[in-house]
mmCIF file with all atom_site columns, C-alpha atoms in Angstrom:
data_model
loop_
_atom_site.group_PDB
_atom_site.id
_atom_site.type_symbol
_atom_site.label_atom_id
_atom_site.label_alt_id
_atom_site.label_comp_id
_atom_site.label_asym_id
_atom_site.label_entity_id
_atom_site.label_seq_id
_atom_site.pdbx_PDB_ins_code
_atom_site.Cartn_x
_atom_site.Cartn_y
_atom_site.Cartn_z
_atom_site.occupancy
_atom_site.B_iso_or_equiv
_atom_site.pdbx_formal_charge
_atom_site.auth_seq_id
_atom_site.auth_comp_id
_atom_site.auth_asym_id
_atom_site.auth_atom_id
_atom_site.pdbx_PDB_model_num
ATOM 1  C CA . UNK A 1 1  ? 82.414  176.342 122.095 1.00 54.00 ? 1  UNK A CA 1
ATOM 2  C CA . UNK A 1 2  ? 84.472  175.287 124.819 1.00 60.00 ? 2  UNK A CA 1
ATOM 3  C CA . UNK A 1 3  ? 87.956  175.207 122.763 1.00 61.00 ? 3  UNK A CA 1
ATOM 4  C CA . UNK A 1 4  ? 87.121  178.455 121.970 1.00 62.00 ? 4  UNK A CA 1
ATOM 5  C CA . UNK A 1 5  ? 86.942  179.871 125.138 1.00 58.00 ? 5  UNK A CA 1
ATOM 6  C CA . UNK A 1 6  ? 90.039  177.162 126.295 1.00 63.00 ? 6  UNK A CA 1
ATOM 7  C CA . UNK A 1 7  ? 92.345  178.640 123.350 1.00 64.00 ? 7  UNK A CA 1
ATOM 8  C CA . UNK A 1 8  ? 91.170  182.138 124.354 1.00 66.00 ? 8  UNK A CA 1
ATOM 9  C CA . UNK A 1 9  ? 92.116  181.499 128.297 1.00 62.00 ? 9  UNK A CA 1
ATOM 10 C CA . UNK A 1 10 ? 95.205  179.821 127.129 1.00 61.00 ? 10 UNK A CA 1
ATOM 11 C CA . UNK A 1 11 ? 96.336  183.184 124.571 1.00 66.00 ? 11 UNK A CA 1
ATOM 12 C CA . UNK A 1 12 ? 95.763  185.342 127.865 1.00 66.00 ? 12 UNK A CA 1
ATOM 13 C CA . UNK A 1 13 ? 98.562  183.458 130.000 1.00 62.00 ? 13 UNK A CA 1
ATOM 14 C CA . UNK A 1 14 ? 96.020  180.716 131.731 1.00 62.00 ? 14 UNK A CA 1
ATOM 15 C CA . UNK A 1 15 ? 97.829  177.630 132.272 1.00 64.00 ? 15 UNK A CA 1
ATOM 16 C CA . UNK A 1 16 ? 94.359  175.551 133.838 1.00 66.00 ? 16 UNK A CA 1
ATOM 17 C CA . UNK A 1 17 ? 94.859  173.156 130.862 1.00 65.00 ? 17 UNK A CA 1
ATOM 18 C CA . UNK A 1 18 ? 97.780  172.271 131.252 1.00 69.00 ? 18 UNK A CA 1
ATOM 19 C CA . UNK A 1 19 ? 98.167  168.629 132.130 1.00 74.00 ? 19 UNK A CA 1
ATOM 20 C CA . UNK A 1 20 ? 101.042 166.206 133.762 1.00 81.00 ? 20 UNK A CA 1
ATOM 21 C CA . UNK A 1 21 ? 102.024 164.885 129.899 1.00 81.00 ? 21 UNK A CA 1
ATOM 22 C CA . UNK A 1 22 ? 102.402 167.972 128.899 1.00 76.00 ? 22 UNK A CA 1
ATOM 23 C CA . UNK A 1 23 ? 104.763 169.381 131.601 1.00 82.00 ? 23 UNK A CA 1
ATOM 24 C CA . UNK A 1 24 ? 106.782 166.162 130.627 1.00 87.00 ? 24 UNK A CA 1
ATOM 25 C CA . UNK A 1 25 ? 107.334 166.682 127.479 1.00 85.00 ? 25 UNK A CA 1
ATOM 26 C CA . UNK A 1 26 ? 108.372 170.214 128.004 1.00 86.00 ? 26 UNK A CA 1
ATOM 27 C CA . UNK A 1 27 ? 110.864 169.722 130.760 1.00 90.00 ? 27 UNK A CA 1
ATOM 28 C CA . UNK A 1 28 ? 112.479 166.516 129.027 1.00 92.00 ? 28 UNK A CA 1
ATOM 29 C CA . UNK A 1 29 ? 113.220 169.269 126.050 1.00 90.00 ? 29 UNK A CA 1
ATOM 30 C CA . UNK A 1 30 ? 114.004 171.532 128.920 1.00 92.00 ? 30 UNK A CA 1
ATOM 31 C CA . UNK A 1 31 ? 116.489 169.342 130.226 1.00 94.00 ? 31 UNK A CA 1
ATOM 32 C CA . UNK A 1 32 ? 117.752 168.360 127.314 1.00 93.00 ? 32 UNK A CA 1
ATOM 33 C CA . UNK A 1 33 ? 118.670 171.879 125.867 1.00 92.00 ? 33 UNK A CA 1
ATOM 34 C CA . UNK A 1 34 ? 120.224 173.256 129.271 1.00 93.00 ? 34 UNK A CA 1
ATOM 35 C CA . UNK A 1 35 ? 122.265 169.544 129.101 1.00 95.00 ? 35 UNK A CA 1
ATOM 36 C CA . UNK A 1 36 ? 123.643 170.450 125.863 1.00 94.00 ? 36 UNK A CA 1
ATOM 37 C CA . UNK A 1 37 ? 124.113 174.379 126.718 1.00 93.00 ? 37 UNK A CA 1
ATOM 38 C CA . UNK A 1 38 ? 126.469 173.383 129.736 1.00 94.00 ? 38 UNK A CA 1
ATOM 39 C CA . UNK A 1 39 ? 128.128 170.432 127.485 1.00 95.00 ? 39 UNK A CA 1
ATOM 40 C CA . UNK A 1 40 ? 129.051 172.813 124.538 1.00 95.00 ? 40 UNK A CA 1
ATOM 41 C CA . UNK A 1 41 ? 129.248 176.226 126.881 1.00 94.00 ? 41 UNK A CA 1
ATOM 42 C CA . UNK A 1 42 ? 132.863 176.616 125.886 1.00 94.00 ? 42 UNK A CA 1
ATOM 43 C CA . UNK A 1 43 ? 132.227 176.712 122.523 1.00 94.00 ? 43 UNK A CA 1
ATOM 44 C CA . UNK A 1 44 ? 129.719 179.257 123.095 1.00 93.00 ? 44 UNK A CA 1
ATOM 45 C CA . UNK A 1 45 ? 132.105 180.979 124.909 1.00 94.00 ? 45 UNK A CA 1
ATOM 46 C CA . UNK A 1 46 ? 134.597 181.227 122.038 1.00 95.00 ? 46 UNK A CA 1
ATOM 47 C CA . UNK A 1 47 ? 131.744 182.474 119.920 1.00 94.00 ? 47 UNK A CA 1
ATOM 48 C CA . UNK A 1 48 ? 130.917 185.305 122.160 1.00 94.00 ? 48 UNK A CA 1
ATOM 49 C CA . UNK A 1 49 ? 134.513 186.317 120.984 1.00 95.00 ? 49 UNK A CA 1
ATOM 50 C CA . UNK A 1 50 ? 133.744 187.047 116.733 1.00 94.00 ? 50 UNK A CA 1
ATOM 51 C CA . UNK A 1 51 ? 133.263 185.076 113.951 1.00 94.00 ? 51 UNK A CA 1
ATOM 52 C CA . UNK A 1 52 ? 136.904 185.987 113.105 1.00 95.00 ? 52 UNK A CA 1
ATOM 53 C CA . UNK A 1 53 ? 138.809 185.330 115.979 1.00 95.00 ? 53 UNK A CA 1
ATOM 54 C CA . UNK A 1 54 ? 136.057 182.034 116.422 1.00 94.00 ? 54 UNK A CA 1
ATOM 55 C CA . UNK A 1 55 ? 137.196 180.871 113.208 1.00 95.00 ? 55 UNK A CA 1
ATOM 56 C CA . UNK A 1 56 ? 141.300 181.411 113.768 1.00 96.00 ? 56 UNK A CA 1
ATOM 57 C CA . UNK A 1 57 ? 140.722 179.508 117.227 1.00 94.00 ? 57 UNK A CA 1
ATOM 58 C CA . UNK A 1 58 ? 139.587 176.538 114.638 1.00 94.00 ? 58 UNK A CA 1
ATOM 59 C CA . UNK A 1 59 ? 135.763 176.772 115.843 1.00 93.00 ? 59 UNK A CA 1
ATOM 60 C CA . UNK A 1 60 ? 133.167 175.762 112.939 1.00 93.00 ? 60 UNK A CA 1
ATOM 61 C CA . UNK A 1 61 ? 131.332 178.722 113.723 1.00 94.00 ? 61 UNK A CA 1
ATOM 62 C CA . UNK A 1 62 ? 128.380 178.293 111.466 1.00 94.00 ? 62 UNK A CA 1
ATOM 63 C CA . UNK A 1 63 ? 127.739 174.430 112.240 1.00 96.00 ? 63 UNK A CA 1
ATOM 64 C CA . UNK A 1 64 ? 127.341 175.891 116.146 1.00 95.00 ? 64 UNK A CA 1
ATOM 65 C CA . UNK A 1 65 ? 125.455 178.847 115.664 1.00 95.00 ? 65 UNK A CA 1
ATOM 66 C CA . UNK A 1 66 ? 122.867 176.273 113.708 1.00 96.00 ? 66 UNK A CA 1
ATOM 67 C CA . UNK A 1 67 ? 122.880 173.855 116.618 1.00 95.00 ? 67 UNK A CA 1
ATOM 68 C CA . UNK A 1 68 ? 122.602 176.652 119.384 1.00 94.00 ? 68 UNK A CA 1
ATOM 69 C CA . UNK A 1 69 ? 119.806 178.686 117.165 1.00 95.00 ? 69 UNK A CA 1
ATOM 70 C CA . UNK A 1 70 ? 118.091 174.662 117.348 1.00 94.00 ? 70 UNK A CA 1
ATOM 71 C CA . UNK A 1 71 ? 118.690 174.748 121.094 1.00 93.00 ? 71 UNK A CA 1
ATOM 72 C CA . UNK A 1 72 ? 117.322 178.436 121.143 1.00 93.00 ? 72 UNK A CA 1
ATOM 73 C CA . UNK A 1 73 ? 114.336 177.112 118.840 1.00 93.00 ? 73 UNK A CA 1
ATOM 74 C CA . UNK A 1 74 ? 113.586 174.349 121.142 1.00 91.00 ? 74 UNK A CA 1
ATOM 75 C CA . UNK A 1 75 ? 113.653 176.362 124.644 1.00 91.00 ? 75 UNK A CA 1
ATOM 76 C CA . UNK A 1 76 ? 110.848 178.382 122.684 1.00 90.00 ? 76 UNK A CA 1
ATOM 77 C CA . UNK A 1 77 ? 109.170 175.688 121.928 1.00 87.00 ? 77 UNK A CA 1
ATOM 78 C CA . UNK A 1 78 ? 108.633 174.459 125.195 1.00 84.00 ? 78 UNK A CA 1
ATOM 79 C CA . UNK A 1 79 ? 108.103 177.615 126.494 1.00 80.00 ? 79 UNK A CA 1
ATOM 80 C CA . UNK A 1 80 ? 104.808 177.859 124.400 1.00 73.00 ? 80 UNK A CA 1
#
């Protein structure tokens, strides 16, 4: 009865459950996505330019838009 009413609370945006191992975990993910957005932000950059030009430049465009979409997946994550 009370999971119910925790997972309920916890759907509606109420972080009361929320413990110090938790918010660990989550910000060591945190950290480590922002780390590796910053490391590999000029690749990102050439990206943001086409798959095309991205490609010419010598970029492997689809083995970064995996690892960035795994970045992306693990912010989520987190988030949740």
């Amino acid at each position: 009865d009370n999971f119910i009413i925790s997972n309920k609370a916890f759907r509606m945006g109420s972080v009361s459950n929320v413990n110090q191992q938790v918010l660990l975990v989550a910000s060591i993910g945190i950290l480590f996505a922002i780390l590796a957005i910053l490391l590999f932000s000029n690749e990102l950059e050439v990206m943001s330019l086409g798959y095309e030009t991205a490609t010419a430049l010598g970029l492997s465009v689809t083995k970064y838009r995996v690892f960035f979409l795994l970045l992306a997946a693990i912010l989520a994550g987190c988030a949740i």
